[in-house]
Structures are given as C-alpha cells and as structure tokens.
Tab-separated table of C-alpha atoms and ligand atoms in Angstrom:
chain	number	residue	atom	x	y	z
A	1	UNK	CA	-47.001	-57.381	210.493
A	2	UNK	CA	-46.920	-60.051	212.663
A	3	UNK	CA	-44.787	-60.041	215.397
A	4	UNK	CA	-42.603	-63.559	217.148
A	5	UNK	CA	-42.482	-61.331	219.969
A	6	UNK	CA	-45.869	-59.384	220.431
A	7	UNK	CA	-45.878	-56.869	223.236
A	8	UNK	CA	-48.972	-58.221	225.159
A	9	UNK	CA	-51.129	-60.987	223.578
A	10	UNK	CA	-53.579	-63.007	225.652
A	11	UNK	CA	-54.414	-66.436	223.540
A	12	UNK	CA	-57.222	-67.632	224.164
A	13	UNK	CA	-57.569	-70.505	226.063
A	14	UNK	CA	-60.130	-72.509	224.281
A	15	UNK	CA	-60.637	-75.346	226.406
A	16	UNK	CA	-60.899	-73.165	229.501
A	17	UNK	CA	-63.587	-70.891	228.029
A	18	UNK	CA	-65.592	-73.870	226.282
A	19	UNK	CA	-65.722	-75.407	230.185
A	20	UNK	CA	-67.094	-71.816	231.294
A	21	UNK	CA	-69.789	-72.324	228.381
A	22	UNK	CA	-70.173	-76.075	229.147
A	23	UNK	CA	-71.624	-74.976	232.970
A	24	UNK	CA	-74.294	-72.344	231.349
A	25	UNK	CA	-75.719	-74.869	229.289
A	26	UNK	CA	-79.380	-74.034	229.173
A	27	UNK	CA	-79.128	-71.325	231.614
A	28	UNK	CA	-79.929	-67.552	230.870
A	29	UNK	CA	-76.715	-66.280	228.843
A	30	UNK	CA	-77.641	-63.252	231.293
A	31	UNK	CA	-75.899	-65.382	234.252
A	32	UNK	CA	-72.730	-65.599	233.023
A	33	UNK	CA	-72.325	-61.674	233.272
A	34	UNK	CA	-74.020	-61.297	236.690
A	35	UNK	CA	-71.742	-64.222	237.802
A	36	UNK	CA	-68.482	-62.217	235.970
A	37	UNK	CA	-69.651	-59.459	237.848
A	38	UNK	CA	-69.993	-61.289	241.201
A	39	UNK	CA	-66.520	-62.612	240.816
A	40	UNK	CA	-65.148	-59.366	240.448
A	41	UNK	CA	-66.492	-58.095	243.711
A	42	UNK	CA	-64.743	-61.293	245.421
A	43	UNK	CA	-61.592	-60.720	243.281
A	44	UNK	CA	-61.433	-56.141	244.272
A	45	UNK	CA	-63.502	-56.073	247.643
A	46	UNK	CA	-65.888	-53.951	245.795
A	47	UNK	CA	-69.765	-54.625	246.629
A	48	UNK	CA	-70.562	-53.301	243.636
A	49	UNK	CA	-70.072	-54.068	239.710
A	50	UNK	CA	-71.321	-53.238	236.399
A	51	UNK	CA	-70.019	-55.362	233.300
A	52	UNK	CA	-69.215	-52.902	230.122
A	53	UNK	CA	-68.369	-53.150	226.865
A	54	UNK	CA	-65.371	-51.332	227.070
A	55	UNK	CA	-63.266	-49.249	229.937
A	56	UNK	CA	-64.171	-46.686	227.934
A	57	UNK	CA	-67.592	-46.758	227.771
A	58	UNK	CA	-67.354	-47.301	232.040
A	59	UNK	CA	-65.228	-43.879	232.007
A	60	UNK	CA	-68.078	-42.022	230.281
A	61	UNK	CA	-70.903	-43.576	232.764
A	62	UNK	CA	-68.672	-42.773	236.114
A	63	UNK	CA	-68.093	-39.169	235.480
A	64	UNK	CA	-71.869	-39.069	234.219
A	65	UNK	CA	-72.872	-40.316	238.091
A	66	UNK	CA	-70.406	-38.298	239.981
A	67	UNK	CA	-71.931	-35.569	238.126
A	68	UNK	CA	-69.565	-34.218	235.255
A	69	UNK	CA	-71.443	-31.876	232.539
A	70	UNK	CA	-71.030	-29.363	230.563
A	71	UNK	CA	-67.931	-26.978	231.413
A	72	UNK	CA	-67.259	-28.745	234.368
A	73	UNK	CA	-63.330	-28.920	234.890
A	74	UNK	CA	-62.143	-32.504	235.161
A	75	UNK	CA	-58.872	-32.717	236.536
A	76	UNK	CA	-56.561	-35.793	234.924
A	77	UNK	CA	-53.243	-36.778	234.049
A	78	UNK	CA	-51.676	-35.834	230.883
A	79	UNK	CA	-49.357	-38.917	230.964
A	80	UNK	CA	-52.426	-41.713	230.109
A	81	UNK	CA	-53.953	-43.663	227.141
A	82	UNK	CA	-56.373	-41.220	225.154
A	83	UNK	CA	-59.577	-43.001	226.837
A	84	UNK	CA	-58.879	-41.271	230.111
A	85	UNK	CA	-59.610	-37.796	228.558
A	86	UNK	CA	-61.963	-38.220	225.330
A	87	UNK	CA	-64.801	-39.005	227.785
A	88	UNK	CA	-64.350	-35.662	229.870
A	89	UNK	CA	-65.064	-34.297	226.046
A	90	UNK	CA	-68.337	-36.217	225.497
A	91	UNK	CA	-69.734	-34.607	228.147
A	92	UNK	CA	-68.900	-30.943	227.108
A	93	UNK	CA	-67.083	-31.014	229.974
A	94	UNK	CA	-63.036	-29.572	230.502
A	95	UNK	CA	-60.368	-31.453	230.986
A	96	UNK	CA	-57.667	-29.823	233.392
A	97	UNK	CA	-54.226	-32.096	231.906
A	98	UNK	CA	-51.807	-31.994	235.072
A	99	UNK	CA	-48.152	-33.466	234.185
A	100	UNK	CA	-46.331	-36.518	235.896
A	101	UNK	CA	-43.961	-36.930	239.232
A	102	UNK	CA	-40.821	-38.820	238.998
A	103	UNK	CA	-41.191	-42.065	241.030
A	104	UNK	CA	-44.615	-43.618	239.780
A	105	UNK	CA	-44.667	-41.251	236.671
A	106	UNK	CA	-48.535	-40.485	237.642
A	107	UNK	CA	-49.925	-37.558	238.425
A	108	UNK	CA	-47.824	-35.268	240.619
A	109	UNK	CA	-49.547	-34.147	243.942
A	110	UNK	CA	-47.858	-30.460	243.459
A	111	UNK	CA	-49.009	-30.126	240.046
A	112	UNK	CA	-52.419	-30.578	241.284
A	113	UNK	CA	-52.182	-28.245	244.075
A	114	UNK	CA	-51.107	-25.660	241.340
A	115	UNK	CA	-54.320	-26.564	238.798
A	116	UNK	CA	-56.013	-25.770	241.554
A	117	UNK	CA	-55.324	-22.598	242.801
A	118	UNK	CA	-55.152	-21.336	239.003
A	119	UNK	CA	-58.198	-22.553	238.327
A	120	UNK	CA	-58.994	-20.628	241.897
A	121	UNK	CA	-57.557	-17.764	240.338
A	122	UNK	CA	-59.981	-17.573	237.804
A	123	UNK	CA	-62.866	-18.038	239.750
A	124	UNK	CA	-63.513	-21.798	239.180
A	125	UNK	CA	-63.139	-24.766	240.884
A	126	UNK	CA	-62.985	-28.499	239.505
A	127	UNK	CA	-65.659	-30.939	240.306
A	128	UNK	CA	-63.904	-34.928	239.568
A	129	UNK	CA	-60.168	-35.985	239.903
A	130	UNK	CA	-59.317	-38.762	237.781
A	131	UNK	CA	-56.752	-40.895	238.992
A	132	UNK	CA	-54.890	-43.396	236.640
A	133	UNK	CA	-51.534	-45.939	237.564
A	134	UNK	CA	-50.387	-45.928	234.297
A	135	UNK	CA	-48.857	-49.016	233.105
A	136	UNK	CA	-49.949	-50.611	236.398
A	137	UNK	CA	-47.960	-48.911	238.793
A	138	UNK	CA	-49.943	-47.485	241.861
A	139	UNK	CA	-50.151	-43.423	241.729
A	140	UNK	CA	-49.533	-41.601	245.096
A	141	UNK	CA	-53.068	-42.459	246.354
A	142	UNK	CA	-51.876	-41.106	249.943
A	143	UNK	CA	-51.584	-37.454	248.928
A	144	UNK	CA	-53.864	-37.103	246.225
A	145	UNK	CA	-57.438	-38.622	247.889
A	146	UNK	CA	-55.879	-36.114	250.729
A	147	UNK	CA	-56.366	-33.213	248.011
A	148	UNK	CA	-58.939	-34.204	246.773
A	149	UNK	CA	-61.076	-34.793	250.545
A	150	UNK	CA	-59.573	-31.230	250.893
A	151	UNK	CA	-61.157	-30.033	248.035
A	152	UNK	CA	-64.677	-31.809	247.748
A	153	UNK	CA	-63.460	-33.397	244.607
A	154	UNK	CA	-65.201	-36.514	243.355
A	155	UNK	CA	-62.441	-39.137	242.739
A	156	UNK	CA	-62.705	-41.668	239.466
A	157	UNK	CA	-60.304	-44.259	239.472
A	158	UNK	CA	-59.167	-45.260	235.968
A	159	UNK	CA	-57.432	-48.507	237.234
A	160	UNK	CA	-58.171	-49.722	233.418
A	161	UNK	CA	-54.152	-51.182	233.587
A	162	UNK	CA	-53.580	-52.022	236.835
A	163	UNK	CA	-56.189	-55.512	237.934
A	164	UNK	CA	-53.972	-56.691	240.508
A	165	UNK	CA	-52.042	-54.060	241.629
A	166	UNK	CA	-52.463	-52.888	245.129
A	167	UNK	CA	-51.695	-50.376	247.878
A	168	UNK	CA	-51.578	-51.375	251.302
A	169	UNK	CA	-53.127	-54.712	250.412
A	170	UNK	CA	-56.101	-53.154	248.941
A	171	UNK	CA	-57.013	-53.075	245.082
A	172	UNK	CA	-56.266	-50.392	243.202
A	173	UNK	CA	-59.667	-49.126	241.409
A	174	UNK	CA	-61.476	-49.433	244.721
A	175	UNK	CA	-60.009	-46.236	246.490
A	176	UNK	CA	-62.013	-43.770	244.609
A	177	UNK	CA	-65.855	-42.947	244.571
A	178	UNK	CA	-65.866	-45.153	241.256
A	179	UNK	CA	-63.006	-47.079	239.762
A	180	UNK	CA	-63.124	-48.725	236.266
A	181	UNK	CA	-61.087	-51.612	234.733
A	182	UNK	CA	-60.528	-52.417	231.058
A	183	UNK	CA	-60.647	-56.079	229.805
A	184	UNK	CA	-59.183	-55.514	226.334
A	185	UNK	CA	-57.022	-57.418	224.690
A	186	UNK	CA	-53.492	-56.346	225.755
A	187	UNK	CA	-54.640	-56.412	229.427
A	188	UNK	CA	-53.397	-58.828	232.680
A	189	UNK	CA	-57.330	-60.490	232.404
A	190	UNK	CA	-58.881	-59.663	229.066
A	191	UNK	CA	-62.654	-60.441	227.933
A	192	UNK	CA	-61.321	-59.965	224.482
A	193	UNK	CA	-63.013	-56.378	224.664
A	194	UNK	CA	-64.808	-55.155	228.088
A	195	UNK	CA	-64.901	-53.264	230.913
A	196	UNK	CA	-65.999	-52.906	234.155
A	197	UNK	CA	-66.824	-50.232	236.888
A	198	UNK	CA	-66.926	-50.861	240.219
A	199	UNK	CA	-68.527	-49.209	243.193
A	200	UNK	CA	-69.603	-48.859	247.084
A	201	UNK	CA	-72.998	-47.314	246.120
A	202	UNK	CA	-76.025	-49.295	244.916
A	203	UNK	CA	-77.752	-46.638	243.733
A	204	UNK	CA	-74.745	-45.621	241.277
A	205	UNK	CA	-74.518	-49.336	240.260
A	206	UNK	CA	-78.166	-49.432	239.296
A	207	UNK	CA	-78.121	-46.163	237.770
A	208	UNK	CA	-74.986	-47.088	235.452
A	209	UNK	CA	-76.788	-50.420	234.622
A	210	UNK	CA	-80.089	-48.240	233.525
A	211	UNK	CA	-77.768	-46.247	230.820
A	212	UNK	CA	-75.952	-49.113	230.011
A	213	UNK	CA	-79.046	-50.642	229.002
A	214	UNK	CA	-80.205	-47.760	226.782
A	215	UNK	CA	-82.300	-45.894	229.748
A	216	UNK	CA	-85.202	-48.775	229.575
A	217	UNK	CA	-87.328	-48.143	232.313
A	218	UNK	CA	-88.493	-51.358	234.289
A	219	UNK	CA	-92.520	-51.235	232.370
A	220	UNK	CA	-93.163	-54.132	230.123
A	221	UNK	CA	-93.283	-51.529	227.080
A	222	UNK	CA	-90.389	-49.526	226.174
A	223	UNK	CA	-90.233	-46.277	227.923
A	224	UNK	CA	-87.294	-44.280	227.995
A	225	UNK	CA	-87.640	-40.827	229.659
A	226	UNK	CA	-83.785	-40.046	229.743
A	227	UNK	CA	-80.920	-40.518	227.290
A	228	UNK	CA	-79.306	-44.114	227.637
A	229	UNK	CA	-76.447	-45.708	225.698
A	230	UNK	CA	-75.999	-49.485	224.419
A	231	UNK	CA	-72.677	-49.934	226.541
A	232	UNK	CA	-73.739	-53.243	228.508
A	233	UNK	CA	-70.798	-56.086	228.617
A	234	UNK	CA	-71.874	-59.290	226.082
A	235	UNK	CA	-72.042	-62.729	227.584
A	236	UNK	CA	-69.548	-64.016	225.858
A	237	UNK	CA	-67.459	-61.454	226.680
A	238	UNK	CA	-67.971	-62.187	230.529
A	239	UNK	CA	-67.316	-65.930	229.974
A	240	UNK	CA	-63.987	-65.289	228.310
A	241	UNK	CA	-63.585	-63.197	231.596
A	242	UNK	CA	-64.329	-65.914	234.221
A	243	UNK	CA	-62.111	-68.758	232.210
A	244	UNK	CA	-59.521	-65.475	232.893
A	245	UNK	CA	-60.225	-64.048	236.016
A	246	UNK	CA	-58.762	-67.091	237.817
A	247	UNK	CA	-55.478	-66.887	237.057
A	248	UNK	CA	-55.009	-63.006	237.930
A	249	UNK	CA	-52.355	-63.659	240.633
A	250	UNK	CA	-50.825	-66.039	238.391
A	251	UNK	CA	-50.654	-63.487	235.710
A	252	UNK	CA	-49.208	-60.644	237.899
A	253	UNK	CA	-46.476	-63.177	239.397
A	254	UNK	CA	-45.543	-63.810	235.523
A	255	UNK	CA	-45.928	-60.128	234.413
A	256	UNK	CA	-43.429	-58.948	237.558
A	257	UNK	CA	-40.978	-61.930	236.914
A	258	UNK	CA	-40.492	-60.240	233.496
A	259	UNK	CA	-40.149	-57.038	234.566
A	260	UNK	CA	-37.193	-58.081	237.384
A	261	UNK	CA	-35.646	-60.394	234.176
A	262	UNK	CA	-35.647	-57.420	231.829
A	263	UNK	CA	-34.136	-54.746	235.028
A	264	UNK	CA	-31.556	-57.635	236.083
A	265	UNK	CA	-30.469	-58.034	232.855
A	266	UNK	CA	-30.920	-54.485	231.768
A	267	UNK	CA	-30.054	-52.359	234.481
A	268	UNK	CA	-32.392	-49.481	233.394
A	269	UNK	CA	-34.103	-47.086	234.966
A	270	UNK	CA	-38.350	-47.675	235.262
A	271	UNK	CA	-40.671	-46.000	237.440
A	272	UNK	CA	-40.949	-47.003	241.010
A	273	UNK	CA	-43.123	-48.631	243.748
A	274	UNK	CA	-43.498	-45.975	246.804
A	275	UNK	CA	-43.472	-47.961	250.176
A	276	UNK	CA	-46.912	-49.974	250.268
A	277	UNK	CA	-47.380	-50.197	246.403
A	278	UNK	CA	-47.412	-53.541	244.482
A	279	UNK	CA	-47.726	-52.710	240.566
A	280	UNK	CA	-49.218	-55.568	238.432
A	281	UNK	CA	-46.048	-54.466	235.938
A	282	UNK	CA	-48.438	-54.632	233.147
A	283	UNK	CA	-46.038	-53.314	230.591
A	284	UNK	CA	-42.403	-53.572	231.410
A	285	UNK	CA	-41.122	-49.879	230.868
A	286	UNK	CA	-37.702	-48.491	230.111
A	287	UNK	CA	-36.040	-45.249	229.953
A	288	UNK	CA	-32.911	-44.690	227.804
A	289	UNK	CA	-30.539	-42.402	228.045
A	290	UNK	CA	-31.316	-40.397	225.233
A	291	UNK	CA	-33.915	-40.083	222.623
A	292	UNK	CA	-31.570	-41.396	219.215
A	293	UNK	CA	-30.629	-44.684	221.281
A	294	UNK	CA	-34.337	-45.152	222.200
A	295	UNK	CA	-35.192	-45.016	218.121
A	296	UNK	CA	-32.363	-47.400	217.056
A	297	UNK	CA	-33.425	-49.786	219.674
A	298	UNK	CA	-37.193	-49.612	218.750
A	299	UNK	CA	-35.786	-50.338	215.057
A	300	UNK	CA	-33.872	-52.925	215.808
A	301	UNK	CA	-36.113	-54.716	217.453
A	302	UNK	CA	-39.048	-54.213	215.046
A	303	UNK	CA	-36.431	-55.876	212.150
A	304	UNK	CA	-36.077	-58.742	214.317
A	305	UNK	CA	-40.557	-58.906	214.900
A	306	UNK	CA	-39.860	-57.702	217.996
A	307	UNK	CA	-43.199	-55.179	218.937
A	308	UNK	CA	-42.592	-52.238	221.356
A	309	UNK	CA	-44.300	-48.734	221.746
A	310	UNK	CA	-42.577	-45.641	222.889
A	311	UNK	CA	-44.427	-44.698	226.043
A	312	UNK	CA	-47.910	-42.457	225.966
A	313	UNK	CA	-47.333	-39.097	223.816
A	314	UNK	CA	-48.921	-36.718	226.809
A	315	UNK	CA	-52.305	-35.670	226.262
A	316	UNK	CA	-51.348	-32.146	226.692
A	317	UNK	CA	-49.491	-32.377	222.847
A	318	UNK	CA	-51.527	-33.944	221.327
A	319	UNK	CA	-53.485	-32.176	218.190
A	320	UNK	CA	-57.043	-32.866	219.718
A	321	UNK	CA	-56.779	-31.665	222.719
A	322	UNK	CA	-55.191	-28.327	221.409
A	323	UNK	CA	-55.838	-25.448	224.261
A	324	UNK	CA	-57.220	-27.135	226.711
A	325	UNK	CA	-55.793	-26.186	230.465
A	326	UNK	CA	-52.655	-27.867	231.470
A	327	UNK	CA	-50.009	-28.155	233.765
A	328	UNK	CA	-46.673	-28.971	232.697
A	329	UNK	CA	-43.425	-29.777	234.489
A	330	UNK	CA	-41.546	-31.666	231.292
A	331	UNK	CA	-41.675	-34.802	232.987
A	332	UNK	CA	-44.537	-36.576	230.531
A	333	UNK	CA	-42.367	-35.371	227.954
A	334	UNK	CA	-39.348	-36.533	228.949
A	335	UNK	CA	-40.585	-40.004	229.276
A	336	UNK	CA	-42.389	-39.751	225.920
A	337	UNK	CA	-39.377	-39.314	224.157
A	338	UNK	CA	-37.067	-41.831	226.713
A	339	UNK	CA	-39.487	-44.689	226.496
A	340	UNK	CA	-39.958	-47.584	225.841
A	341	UNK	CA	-42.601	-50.457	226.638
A	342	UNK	CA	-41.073	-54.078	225.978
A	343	UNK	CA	-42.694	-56.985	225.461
A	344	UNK	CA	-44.434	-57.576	228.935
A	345	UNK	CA	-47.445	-60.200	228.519
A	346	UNK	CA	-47.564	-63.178	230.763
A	347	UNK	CA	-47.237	-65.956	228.133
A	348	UNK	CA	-43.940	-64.801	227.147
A	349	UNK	CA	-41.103	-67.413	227.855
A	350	UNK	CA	-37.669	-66.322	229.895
A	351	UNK	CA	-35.709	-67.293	227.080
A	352	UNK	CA	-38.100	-64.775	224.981
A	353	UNK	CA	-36.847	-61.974	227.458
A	354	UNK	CA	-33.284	-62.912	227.593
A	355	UNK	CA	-32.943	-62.599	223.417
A	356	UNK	CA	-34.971	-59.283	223.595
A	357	UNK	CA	-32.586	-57.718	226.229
A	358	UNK	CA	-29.702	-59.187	224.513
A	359	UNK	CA	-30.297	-57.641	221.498
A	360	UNK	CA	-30.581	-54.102	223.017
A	361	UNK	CA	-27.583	-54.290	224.608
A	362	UNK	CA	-26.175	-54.865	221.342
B	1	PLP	C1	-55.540	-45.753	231.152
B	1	PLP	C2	-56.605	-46.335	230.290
B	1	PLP	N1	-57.854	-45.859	230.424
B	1	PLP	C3	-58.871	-46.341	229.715
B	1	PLP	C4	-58.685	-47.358	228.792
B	1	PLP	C5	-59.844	-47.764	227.956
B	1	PLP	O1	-60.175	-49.093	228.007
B	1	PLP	P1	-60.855	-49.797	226.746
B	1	PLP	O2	-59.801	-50.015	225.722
B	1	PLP	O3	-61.384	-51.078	227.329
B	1	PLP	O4	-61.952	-48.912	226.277
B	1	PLP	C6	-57.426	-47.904	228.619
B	1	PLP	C7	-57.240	-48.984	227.647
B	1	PLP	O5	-56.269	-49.559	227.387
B	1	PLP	C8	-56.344	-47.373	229.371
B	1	PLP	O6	-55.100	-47.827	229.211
C-alpha cells in the first residue's frame, strides 16, 4: 500500500547526489567512501570510521573486536529493533535481555545491576554491554558506562537511530568502546542502505576493515588465513551519504519541530530528555491511555494512508529468542502495547502533522 503520509521516507535528492558524482569524475570510486568516512569523523568527533553495508553488519564486526564468542553473555536491551540482538546469536554468543526505565524508555541502570549479580549468582559474568537510544532519545549514559567501568564490561554503542543526538554536547555513538550508526532508509541521514562504526582505536578500525573486506591479507595474491565477511559500504552508497550528511542539523531541527507540533497539539505522554540529553526525535512516539484506543487510532489512520507502527514488541517475547536470560520489569511491555510511532520524517509538511493529530483526536 502506499501511504500519503509515510512514517519516515527520505527522497532522494537527485540533483544533490548527481553533484556528489559530478566531483568523482574519473577518480577512484574508492574515494568517495574514504571521503564519507572522513566526514563522519568531522560530523561525531570520532578519529575513527569504517563504512558498512548495513548497521547490522557493523553490530556483528564490533562485538567480534571487543571480543564476543561463543557463550559469552552480552548484556542488551530488550526494548530495541531485532538487529541489536540477532548479532549476539551469530556469534554463539548469549544475549542477557534487560527491560526499560521510565524516562528515556532505554535500558534501566537497576535492571542491569540485577543481570548482574544473577548472572554472579551463577558463577558467570558478562563480557559487552550494548547500549541503544531507541528512537533517538539518549539512554542514561551517566550511570550505565559507571556500571559498566565498574564491571570491566566492554561497551558497544548501537546509536543506529540516534545521528545527531547528543549528551553533554557530545555525539551519541562515540561514548562507548565502539558505536555504530545505521544509514537505512527510514533514518535522519540515509545511504539508502549502510552503516557505519566508529572508533578511538586504529587497530580496531583496521581490523574491522580486514573482515569487512573478506579477511584479504595485504599480498598481491589472495590469502586469507582467517574468516572474513563481504560487509564493506558500496560507493554509491557513500555518495548518497555525503549529498545527506550535510543537512544532519537541518534534519534534526525538522524531526524535533514535529515532535513539539504533534505534543502541542497532542498533549501525550513520550519518553523524556534527562538534563544534558538532546534526542534527534527520530520517530515521534506516543503513549495512549490504553491498548483498544491505541488499535482504533492505528486503524484509523491506516484507512486514511496514514503509516504508523506500534512501538518495538520487546525482544524478550519474541518467538526467536525463546529462553534466553532476561530481566523484566513490564515496562517494554507496557509501551509495546501503548505505542505508537507517528509519522516523524523530516520532509513532512506542518500542515501534514496538524491533519494527522486532528484525526486522532477524533
Ligand atoms: C536499534 C537498531 N539497531 C540496529 C539497526 C540495524 O541497522 P540496519 O538496518 O542498517 O542493518 C537498526 C535499524 O534500523 C536499529 O534501529
């Protein structure tokens, strides 16, 4: 079906990305990514970047280089897109699903603090915490990098929402040992499929760019003496990225300006900034008062070609990851069945906003 009001759609801006082309003209394709790359260390304050083919793909390589294998506990939220956890599972490693806190609806510092001791309990300990600000919205970065020091945890930052947001003044993504970006489609800067990872270590940079690059070593025959992938970033990929990348701030002011429009006009409760957080308000997020007036609403709005999405099922119910460890508190559930993501992407007019709210408070 296709939607007058889609929830996040990035058009592409063709005579932006044919001026990106029209500068490599006759120069190695190749450039365009290192430059994409480049531009994302100005853009984060990262020294650091390696241009993937999908966030994804730059989850699996980051827990590979902080060291995840097999039954290694991973602890993540259970309130995230799938992608956070299925990677934790191609490595044979265990995922440890801890359950959300009120204000940011990321993972909740106590909850943590309990997976830990019961994993304690049992004589185990985890090795990588992965960190995500779902839907944008910084997580309580304070308290859990605190934990995690505590702990000699490896921190992954799955900032695949949140480009732009920032605690403190500093990008989000860039807190951690590794942090990782997606670039799909529905994103605040899209490469119309992509990711990145970003780092403050060369050697994990050139080791994620080895695997990326199907473990080639640097011999002018192919030798491969460990396992690699084919997850390197395409080069038209990376120029749709730098005809993109420029208007980040733009696209954040335009994402947020929706989200106050909707709230204004709505009144709703969302999840909150804590005190030094700036969210990139990458999906404008709702709850309602009950789960029945949350369905009529989603209907009514589909009849109209109006696209939403209830917010993330939690991890922790969902069939494929049946038994593994959690920690629940009912929160993730709660918003699961309260939810609702709006139309949120930056090309979307006021007017657009205005008719949408209107019609759920009808
Ligand atoms: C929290 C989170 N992690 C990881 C990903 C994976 O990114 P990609 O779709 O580029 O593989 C996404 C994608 O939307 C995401 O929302």
């Amino acid at each position: 079906m296709r939607y007058s009001i889609p929830l996040s759609y990035n058009p592409i801006n063709v005579p932006r990305l044919a001026e990106v082309l029209n500068r490599y003209e006759g120069v190695h394709h190749n450039q365009i990514i290192t430059d994409f790359e480049s531009a994302m260390c100005s853009v984060t304050g990262s020294p650091f970047a390696v241009a993937l083919n999908s966030g994804t793909a730059a989850i699996h390589l980051a827990l590979k280089i902080l060291g995840v294998g097999a039954d290694d506990y991973v602890i993540a939220p259970t309130f995230t897109y799938v992608a956070t956890i299925n990677p934790i599972l191609y490595l044979g490693a265990r995922p440890v699903l801890v359950d959300s806190e009120a204000t940011t609806w990321n993972m909740d510092p106590d909850a943590v603090e309990e997976a830990i001791l019961k994993l304690k309990n049992e004589g185990k300990r985890p090795k990588v915490m992965v960190l995500v600000h779902t839907y944008g919205m910084p997580c309580q970065l304070d308290r859990l990098l605190a934990i995690a020091r505590r702990e000699g945890l490896r921190v992954l930052e799955d900032a695949a929402e949140s480009l732009g947001s920032t605690y403190r003044g500093q990008m989000v993504g860039t807190f951690g040992d590794v942090g990782i970006y997606s670039f799909n489609n529905n994103k605040v800067v899209t490469t119309y499929g992509g990711g990145i990872l970003i780092t403050k270590s060369p050697e994990w940079a050139s080791k994620v760019r080895f695997l990326a690059n199907q473990a080639r070593e640097d011999l002018p025959y192919y030798e491969h003496r460990a396992m690699g992938y084919n997850y390197a970033m395409g080069s038209l990929n990376a120029a749709a990225g730098m005809s993109q990348l420029i208007d980040l701030q733009e696209n954040v002011a335009k994402r947020r300006s929706i989200f106050n429009l909707y709230k204004g006009l709505l009144g709703m409760e969302s999840h909150d900034e804590i005190p030094g957080a700036y969210s990139n308000r990458w999906f404008s997020t709702f709850l309602f008062p009950n789960e029945a007036t949350r369905n009529r609403v989603t209907s009514l709005l589909e009849a109209n070609t109006i696209e939403t999405r209830p917010l993330w099922r939690p991890m922790h119910d969902q069939p494929v990851f049946h038994g593994v460890h959690s920690i629940t508190n009912g929160h993730a559930n709660h918003l699961f069945k309260h939810g609702i993501c709006l139309p949120s992407g930056q090309s979307l007019t006021p007017t657009q906003v205005e008719m949408v709210a209107a019609l759920i408070k009808a």
